[in-house]
Tab-separated table of C-alpha atoms and ligand atoms in Angstrom:
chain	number	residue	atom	x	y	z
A	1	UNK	CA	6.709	7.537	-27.052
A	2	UNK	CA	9.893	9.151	-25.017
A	3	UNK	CA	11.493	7.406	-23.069
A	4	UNK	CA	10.123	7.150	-19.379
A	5	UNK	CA	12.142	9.114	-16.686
A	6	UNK	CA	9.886	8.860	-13.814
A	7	UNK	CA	7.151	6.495	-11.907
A	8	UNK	CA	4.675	8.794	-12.602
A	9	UNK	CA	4.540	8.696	-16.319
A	10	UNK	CA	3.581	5.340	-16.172
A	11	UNK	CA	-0.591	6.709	-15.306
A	12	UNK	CA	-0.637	8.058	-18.784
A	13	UNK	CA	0.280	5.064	-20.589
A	14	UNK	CA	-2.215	2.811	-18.672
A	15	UNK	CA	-4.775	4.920	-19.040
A	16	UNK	CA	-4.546	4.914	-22.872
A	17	UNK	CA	-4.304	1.116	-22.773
A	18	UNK	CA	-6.921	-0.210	-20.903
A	19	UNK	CA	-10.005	-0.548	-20.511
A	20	UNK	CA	-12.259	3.063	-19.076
A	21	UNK	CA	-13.703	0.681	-16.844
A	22	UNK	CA	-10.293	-1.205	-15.864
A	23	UNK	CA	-8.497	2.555	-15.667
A	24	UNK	CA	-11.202	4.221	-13.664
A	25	UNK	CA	-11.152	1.036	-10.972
A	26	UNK	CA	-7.553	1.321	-10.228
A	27	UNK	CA	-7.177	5.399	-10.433
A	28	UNK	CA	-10.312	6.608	-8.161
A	29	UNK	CA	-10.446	7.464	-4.809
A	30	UNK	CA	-13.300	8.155	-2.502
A	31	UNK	CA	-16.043	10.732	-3.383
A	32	UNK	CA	-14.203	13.904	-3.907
A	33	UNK	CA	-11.104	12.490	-4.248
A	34	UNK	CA	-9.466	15.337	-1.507
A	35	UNK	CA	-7.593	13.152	0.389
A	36	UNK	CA	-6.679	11.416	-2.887
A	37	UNK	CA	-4.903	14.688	-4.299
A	38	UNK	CA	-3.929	15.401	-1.021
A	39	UNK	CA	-1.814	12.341	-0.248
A	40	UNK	CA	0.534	13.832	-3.110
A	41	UNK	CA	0.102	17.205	-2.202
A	42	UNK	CA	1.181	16.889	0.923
A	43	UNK	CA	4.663	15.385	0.664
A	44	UNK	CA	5.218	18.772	-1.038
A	45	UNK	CA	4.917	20.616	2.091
A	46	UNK	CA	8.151	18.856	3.129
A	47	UNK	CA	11.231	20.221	2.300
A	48	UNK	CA	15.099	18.865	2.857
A	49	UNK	CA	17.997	20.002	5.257
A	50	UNK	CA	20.473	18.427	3.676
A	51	UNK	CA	24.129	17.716	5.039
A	52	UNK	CA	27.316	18.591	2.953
A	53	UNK	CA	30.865	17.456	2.832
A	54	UNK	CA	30.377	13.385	4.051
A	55	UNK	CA	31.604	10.925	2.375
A	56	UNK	CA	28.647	9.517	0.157
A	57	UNK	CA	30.735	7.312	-2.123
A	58	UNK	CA	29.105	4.102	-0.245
A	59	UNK	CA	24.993	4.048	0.024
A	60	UNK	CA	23.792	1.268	1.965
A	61	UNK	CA	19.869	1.152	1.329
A	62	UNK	CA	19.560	-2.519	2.567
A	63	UNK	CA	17.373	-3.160	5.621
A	64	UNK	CA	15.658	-5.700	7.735
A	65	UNK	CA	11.498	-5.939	7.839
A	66	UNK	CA	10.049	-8.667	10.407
A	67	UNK	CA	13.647	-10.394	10.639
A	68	UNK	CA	14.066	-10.451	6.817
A	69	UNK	CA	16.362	-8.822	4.765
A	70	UNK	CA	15.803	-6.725	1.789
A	71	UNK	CA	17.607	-4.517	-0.688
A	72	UNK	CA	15.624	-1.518	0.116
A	73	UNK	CA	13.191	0.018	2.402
A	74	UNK	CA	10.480	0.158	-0.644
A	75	UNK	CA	7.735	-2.595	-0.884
A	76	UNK	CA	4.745	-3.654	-2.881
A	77	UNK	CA	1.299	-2.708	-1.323
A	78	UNK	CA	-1.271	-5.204	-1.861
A	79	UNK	CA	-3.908	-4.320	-5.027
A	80	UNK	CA	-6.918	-6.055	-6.285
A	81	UNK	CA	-7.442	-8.044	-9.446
A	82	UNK	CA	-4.123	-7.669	-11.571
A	83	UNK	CA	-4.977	-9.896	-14.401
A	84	UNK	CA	-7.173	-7.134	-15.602
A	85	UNK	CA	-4.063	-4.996	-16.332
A	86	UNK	CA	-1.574	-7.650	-17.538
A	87	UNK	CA	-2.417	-11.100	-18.420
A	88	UNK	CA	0.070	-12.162	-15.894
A	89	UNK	CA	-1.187	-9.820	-13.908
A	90	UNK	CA	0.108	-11.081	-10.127
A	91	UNK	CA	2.726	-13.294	-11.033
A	92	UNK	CA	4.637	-10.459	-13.258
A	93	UNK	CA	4.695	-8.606	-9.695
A	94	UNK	CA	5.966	-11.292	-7.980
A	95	UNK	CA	8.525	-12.080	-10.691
A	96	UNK	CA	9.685	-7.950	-10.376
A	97	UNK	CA	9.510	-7.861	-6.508
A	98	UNK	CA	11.906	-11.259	-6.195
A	99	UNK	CA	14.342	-9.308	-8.730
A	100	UNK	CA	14.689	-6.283	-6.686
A	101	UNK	CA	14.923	-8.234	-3.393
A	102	UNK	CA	11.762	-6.625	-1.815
A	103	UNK	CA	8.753	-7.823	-0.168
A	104	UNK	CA	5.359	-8.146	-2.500
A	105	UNK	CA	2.351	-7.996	-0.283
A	106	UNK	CA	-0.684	-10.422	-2.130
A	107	UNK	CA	-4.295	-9.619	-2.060
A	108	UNK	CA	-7.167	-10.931	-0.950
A	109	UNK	CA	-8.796	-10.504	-4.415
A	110	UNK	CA	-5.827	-11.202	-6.667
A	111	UNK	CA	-6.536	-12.989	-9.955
A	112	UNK	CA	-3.610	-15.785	-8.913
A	113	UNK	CA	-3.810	-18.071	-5.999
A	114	UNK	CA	-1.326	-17.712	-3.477
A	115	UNK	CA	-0.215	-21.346	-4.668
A	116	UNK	CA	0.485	-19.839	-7.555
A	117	UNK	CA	2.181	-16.812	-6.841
A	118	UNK	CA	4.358	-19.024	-4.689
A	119	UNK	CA	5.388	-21.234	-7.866
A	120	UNK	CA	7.021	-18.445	-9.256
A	121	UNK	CA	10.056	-18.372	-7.737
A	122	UNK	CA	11.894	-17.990	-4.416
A	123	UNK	CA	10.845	-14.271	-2.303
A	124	UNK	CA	9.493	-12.788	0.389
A	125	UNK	CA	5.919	-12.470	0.532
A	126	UNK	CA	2.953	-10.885	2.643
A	127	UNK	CA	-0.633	-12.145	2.230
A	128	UNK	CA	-3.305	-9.196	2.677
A	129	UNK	CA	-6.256	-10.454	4.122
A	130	UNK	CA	-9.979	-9.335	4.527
A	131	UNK	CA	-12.185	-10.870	6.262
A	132	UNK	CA	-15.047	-13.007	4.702
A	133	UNK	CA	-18.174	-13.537	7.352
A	134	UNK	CA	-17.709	-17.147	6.912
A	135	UNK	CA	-14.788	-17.682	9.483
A	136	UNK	CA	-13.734	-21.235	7.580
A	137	UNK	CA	-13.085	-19.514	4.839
A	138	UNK	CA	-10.660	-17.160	6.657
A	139	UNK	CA	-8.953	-19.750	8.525
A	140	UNK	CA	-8.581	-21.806	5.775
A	141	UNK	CA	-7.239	-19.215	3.455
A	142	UNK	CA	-4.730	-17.787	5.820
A	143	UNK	CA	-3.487	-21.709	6.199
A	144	UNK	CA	-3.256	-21.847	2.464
A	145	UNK	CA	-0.715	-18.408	2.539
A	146	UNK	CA	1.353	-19.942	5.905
A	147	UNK	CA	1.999	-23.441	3.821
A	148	UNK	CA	2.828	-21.763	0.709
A	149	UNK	CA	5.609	-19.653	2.426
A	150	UNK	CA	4.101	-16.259	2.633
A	151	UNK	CA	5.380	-14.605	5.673
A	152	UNK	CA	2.984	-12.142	7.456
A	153	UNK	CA	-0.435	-11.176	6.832
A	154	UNK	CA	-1.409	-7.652	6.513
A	155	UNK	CA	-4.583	-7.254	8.093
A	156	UNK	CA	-6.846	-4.364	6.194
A	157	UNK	CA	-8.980	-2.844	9.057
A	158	UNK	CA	-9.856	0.134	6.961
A	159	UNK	CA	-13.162	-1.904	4.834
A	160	UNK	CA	-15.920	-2.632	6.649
A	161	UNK	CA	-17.544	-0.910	3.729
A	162	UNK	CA	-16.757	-0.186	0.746
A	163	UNK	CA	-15.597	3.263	-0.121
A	164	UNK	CA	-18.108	5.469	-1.719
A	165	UNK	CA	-15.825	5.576	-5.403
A	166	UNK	CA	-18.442	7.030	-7.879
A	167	UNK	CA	-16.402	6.619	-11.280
A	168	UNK	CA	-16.848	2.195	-10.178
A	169	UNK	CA	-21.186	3.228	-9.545
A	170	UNK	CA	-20.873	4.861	-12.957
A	171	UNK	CA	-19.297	1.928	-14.862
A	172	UNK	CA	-20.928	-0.706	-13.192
A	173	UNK	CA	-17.473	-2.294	-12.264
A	174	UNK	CA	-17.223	-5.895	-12.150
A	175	UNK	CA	-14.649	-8.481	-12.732
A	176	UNK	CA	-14.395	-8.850	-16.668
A	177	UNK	CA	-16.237	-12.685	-16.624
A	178	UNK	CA	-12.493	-14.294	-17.836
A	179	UNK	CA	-10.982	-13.859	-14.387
A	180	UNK	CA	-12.009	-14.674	-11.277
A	181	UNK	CA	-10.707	-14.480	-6.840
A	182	UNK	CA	-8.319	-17.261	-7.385
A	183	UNK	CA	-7.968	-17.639	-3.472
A	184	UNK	CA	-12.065	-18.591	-3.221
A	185	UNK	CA	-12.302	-20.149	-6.265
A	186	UNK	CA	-14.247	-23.832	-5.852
A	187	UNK	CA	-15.430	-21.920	-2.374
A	188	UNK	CA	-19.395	-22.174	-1.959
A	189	UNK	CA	-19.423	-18.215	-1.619
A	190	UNK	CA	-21.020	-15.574	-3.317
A	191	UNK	CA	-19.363	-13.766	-6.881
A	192	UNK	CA	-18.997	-10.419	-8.143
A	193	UNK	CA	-21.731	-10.019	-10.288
A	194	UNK	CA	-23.097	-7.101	-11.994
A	195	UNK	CA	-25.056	-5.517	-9.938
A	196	UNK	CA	-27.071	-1.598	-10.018
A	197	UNK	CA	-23.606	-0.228	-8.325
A	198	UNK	CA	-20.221	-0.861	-8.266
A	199	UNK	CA	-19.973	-4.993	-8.281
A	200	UNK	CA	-17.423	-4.773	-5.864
A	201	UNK	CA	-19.429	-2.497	-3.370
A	202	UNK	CA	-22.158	-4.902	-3.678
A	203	UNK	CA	-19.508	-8.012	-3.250
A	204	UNK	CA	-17.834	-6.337	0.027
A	205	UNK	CA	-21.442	-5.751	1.460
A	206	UNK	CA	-22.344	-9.678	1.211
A	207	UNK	CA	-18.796	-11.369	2.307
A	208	UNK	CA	-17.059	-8.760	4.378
A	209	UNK	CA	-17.748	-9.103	8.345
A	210	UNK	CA	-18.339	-5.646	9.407
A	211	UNK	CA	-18.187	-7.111	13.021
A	212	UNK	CA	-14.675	-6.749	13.018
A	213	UNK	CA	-12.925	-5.661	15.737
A	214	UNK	CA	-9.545	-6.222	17.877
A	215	UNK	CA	-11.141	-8.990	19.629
A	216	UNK	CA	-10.962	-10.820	16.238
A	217	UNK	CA	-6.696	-10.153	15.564
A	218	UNK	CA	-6.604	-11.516	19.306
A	219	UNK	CA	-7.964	-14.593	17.031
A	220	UNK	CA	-6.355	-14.494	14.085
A	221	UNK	CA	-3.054	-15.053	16.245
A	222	UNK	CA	-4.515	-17.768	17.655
A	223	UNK	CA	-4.461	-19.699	14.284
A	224	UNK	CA	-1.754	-18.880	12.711
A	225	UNK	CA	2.169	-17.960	13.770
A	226	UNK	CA	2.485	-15.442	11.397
A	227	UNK	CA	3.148	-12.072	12.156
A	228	UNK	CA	0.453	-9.592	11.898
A	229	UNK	CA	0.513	-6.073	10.456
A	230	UNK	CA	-2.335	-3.802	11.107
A	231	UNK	CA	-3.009	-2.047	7.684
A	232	UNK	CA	-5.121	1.155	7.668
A	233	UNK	CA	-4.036	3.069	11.314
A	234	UNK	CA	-4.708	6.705	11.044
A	235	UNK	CA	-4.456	7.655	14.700
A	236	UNK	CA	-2.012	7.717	18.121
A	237	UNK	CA	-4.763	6.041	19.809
A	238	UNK	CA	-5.465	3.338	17.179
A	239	UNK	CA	-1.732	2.935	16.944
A	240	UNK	CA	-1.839	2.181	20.799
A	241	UNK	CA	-4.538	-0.672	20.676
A	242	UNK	CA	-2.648	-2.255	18.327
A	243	UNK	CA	0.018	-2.729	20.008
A	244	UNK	CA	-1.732	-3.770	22.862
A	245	UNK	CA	-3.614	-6.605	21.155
A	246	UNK	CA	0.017	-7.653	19.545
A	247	UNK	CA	0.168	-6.519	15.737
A	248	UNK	CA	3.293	-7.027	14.831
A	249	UNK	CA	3.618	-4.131	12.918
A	250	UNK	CA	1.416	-0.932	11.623
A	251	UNK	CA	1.149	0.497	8.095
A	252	UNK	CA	-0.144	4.063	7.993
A	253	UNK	CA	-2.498	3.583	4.993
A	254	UNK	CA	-5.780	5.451	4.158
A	255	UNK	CA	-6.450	2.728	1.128
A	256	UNK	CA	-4.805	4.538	-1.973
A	257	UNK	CA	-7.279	7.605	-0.931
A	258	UNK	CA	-10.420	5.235	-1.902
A	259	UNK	CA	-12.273	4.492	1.324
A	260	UNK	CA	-12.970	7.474	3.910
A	261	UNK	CA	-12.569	10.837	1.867
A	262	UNK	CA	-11.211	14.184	4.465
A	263	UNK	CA	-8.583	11.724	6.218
A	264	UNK	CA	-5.409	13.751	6.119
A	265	UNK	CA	-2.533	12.176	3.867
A	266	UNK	CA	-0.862	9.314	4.825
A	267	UNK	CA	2.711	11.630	5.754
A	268	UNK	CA	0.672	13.753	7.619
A	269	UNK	CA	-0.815	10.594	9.951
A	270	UNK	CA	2.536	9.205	10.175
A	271	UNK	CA	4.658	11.296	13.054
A	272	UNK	CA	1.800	10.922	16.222
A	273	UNK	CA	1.501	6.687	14.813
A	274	UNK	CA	5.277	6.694	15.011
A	275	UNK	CA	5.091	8.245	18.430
A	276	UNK	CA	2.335	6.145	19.655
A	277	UNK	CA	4.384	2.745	18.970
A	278	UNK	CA	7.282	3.983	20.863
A	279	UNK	CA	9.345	1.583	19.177
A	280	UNK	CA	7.325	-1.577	20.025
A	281	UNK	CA	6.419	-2.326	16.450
A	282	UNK	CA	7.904	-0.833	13.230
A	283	UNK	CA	5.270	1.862	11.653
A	284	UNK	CA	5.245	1.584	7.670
A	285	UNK	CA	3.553	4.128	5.120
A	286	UNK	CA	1.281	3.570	1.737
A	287	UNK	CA	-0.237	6.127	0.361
A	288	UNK	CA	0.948	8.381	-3.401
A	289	UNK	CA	4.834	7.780	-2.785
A	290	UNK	CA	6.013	8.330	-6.151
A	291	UNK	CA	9.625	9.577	-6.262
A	292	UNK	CA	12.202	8.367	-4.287
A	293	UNK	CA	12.084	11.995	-2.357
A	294	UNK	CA	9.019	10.493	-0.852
A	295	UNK	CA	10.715	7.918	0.318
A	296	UNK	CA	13.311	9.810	2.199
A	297	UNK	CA	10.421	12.138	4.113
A	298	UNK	CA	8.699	8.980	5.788
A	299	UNK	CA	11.850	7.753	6.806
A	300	UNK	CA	12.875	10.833	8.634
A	301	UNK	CA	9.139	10.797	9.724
A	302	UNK	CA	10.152	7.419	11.570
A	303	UNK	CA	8.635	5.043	8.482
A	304	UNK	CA	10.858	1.789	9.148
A	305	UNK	CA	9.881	1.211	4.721
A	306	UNK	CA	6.837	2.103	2.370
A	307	UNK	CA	4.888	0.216	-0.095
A	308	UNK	CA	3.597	1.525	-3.294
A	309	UNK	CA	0.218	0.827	-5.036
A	310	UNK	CA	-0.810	2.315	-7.745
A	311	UNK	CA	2.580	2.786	-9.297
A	312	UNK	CA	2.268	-1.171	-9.949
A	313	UNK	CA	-0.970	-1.825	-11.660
A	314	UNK	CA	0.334	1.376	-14.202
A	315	UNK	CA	3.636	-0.218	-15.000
A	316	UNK	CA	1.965	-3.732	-15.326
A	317	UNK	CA	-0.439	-2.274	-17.644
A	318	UNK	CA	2.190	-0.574	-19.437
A	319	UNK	CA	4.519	-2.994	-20.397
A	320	UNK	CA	3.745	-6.194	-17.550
A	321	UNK	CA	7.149	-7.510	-15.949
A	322	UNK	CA	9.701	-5.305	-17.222
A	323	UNK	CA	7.342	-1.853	-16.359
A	324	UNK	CA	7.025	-2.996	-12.577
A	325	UNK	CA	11.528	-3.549	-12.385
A	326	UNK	CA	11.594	-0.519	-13.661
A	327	UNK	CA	9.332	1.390	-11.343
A	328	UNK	CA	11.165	-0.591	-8.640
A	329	UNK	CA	14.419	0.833	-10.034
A	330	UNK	CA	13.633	4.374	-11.007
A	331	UNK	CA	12.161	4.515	-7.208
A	332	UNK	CA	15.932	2.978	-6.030
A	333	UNK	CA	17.770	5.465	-7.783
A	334	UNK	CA	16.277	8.516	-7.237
A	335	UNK	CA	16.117	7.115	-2.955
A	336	UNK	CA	20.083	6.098	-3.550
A	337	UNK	CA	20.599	9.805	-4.858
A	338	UNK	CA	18.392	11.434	-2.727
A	339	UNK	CA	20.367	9.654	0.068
A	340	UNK	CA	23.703	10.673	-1.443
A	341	UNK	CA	22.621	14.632	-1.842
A	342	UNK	CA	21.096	14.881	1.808
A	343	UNK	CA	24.932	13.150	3.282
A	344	UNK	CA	22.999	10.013	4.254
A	345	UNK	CA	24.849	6.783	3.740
A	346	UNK	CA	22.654	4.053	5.444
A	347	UNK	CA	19.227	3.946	6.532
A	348	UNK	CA	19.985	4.859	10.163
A	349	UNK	CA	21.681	7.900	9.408
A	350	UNK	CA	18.467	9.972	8.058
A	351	UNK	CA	16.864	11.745	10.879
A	352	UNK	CA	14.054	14.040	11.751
A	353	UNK	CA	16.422	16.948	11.155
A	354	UNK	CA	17.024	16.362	7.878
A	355	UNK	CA	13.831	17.647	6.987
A	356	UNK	CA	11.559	20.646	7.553
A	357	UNK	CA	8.060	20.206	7.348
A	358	UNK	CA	5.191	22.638	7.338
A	359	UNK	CA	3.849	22.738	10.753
A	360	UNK	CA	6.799	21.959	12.743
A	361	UNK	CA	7.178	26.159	11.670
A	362	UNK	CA	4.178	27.600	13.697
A	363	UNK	CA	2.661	30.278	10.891
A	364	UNK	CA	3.412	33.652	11.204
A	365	UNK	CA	0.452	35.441	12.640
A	366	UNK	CA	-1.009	38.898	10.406
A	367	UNK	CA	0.408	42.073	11.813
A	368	UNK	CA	-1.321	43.404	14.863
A	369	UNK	CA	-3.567	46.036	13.634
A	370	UNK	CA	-3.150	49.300	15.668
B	401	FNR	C1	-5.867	-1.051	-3.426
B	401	FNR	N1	-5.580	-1.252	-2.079
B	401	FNR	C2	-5.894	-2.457	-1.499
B	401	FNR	N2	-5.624	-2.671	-0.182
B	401	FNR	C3	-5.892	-3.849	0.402
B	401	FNR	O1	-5.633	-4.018	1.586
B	401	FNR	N3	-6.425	-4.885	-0.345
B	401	FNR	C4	-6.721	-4.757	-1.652
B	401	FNR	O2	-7.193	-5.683	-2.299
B	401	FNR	C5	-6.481	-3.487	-2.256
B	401	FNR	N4	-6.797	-3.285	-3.571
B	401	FNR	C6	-6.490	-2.084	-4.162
B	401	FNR	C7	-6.793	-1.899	-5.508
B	401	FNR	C8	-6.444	-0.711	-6.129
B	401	FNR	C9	-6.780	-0.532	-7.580
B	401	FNR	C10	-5.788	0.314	-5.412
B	401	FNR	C11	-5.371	1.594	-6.078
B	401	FNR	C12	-5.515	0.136	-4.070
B	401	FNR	C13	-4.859	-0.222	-1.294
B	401	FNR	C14	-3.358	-0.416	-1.418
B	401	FNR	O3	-2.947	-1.547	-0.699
B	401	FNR	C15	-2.575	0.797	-0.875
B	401	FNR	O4	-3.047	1.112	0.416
B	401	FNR	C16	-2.669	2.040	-1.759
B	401	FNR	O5	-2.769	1.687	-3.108
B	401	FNR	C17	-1.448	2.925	-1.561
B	401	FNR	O6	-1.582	4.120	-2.236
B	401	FNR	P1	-0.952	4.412	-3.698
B	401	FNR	O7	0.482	3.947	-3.704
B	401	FNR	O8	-1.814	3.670	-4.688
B	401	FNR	O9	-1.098	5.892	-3.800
């Protein structure tokens, strides 16, 4: 094998390493997969205006998320069940995030506790949480992720329901019996069990409270003091509510492409959520940012950082520890150069104008026939 160059290559490698099963979980999207392609395909459709002749001899890529500072505007997006691509699975992630000085965000369903992701080291850390029907089990969970230092939850709003992903009903998916949630283990609660579907669709449709609604992030701040992001905002008028009922913070996410197929791409969502939050609350991005290019377009889109998801569970797969710090890197350097080539030298400095996208050109109509 060559050596590796880019995040992308990474895909390959997994896929020839683990488990169909395993591979499938982690690559699918929703049903057709369009918006999965598309949330790629659609950060093509924005191009650079670069600046020449500054003085690009000094990048600064450091910036500040929630009050904290980190090396870089690029972050780990929460994903399921690690252990089943690494054996150290969650704690390797940790372990990589803490070495690049950037946030990891912990989820729900990872195969380590948050106690235990927390014994790894020193780092800044978000907890994703869903949330279970049984309310105790929430409150007690997000108490678990406050005491052991984690310092904002992201709140997934985006899964009431699972996502229709047909290669998981195929398969069977289910949690290979070895592993288990870590965060609900000893809980009297229902497991993922093999069921005549996906497991996990099954699993969401028994625990997940598909009540949800803004009344209940009214209470979530009511028991903790962490900040709260609202993962999975798609709209201006979503963006608004948020606000209004106190998030902290918004990530533009549609779920890696896996739970409502036909929602535009993440980059595309990004500009009227920006606009919508006026500044009240930083707006971040998931969603197939996989070069350091992409991380450059939802800044100038207004993105205050991104997170990256798949890219993780690839690397970990690949080669555990030392495959996620590398992603991390490759993703630095090619933001650090893109930076340099566009005559950007700290985070502030990249603007809307230094990129062209698409429909900010309105199409040139067919010649009127005579
Ligand atoms: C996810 N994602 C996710 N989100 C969440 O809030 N809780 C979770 O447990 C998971 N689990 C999960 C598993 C897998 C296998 C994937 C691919 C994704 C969604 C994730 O946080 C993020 O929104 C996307 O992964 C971002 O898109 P990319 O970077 O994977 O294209």
């Amino acid at each position: 094998m060559g050596e590796i160059t880019n995040v992308t290559e990474y895909q390959a490698i997994a896929k020839q390493k683990l488990p169909k099963m395993v591979y499938d979980y982690y690559a699918s999207g929703a049903e057709d997969e369009w918006t999965l392609a598309e949330n790629r395909n659609a950060f093509s459709r924005i191009l650079f205006r670069p600046r020449i002749l500054i003085d690009v001899s000094r990048i600064d890529m450091t910036t500040t998320i929630l009050g904290f500072k980190i090396s870089m505007p690029i972050m780990i997006a929460p994903t399921a069940m690690q252990k089943m691509a690494h054996p150290e699975g969650e704690y390797a992630t940790a372990r990589a995030a803490s070495a690049a000085g950037t946030i990891m965000t912990l989820s729900s369903w990872a195969t380590s506790s948050v106690e235990e992701v927390a014994s790894t080291g020193p780092g800044i850390r978000f907890f994703q949480l869903y949330v279970y029907r049984d309310r105790n089990v929430v409150a007690q969970l997000v108490r678990r992720a406050e005491r052991a230092g984690f310092k904002a939850i992201a709140l997934t709003v985006d899964t009431p329901r699972l996502g229709r992903r047909e290669a998981d009903i195929k398969n069977r998916f289910t949690l290979p019996p070895f592993l288990t949630l870590k965060n609900f283990e000893g809980l009297d609660l229902g497991k993922m069990d093999k069921a005549d579907d996906s497991g996990l669709a099954s699993y969401v449709a028994g625990q997940i409270d598909r009540t949800l609604s803004w009344k209940d992030v009214k209470w979530l701040q009511t028991i903790t003091s962490m900040p709260i992001l609202v993962k999975g905002v798609l709209t201006a008028e979503d963006a608004r509510i948020a606000v209004q009922n106190g998030a902290a913070g918004i990530i533009v996410s549609n779920h890696g492409a896996r739970q409502l197929d036909y929602v535009p791409a993440t980059i595309m969502a990004l500009e009227e959520v920006v606009k919508a939050a006026q500044g009240r609350v930083p707006v971040f991005l998931d969603g197939g940012v996989r070069r350091g290019t992409d991380v450059f377009k939802a800044l100038a889109l207004g993105a205050s950082g991104i997170f990256i998801g798949r890219p993780v569970l690839f690397s970990l797969a690949a080669e555990g520890e030392a495959g996620v710090r590398k992603v991390l890197q490759m993703l630095r350097e090619e933001f650090e150069l893109t930076m340099a080539l566009s005559g950007c030298r700290s985070l502030s400095e990249i603007t809307r104008n230094h990129i062209v996208t698409d429909w900010d050109v309105p199409r040139l109509l067919p010649p009127a026939r005579l």
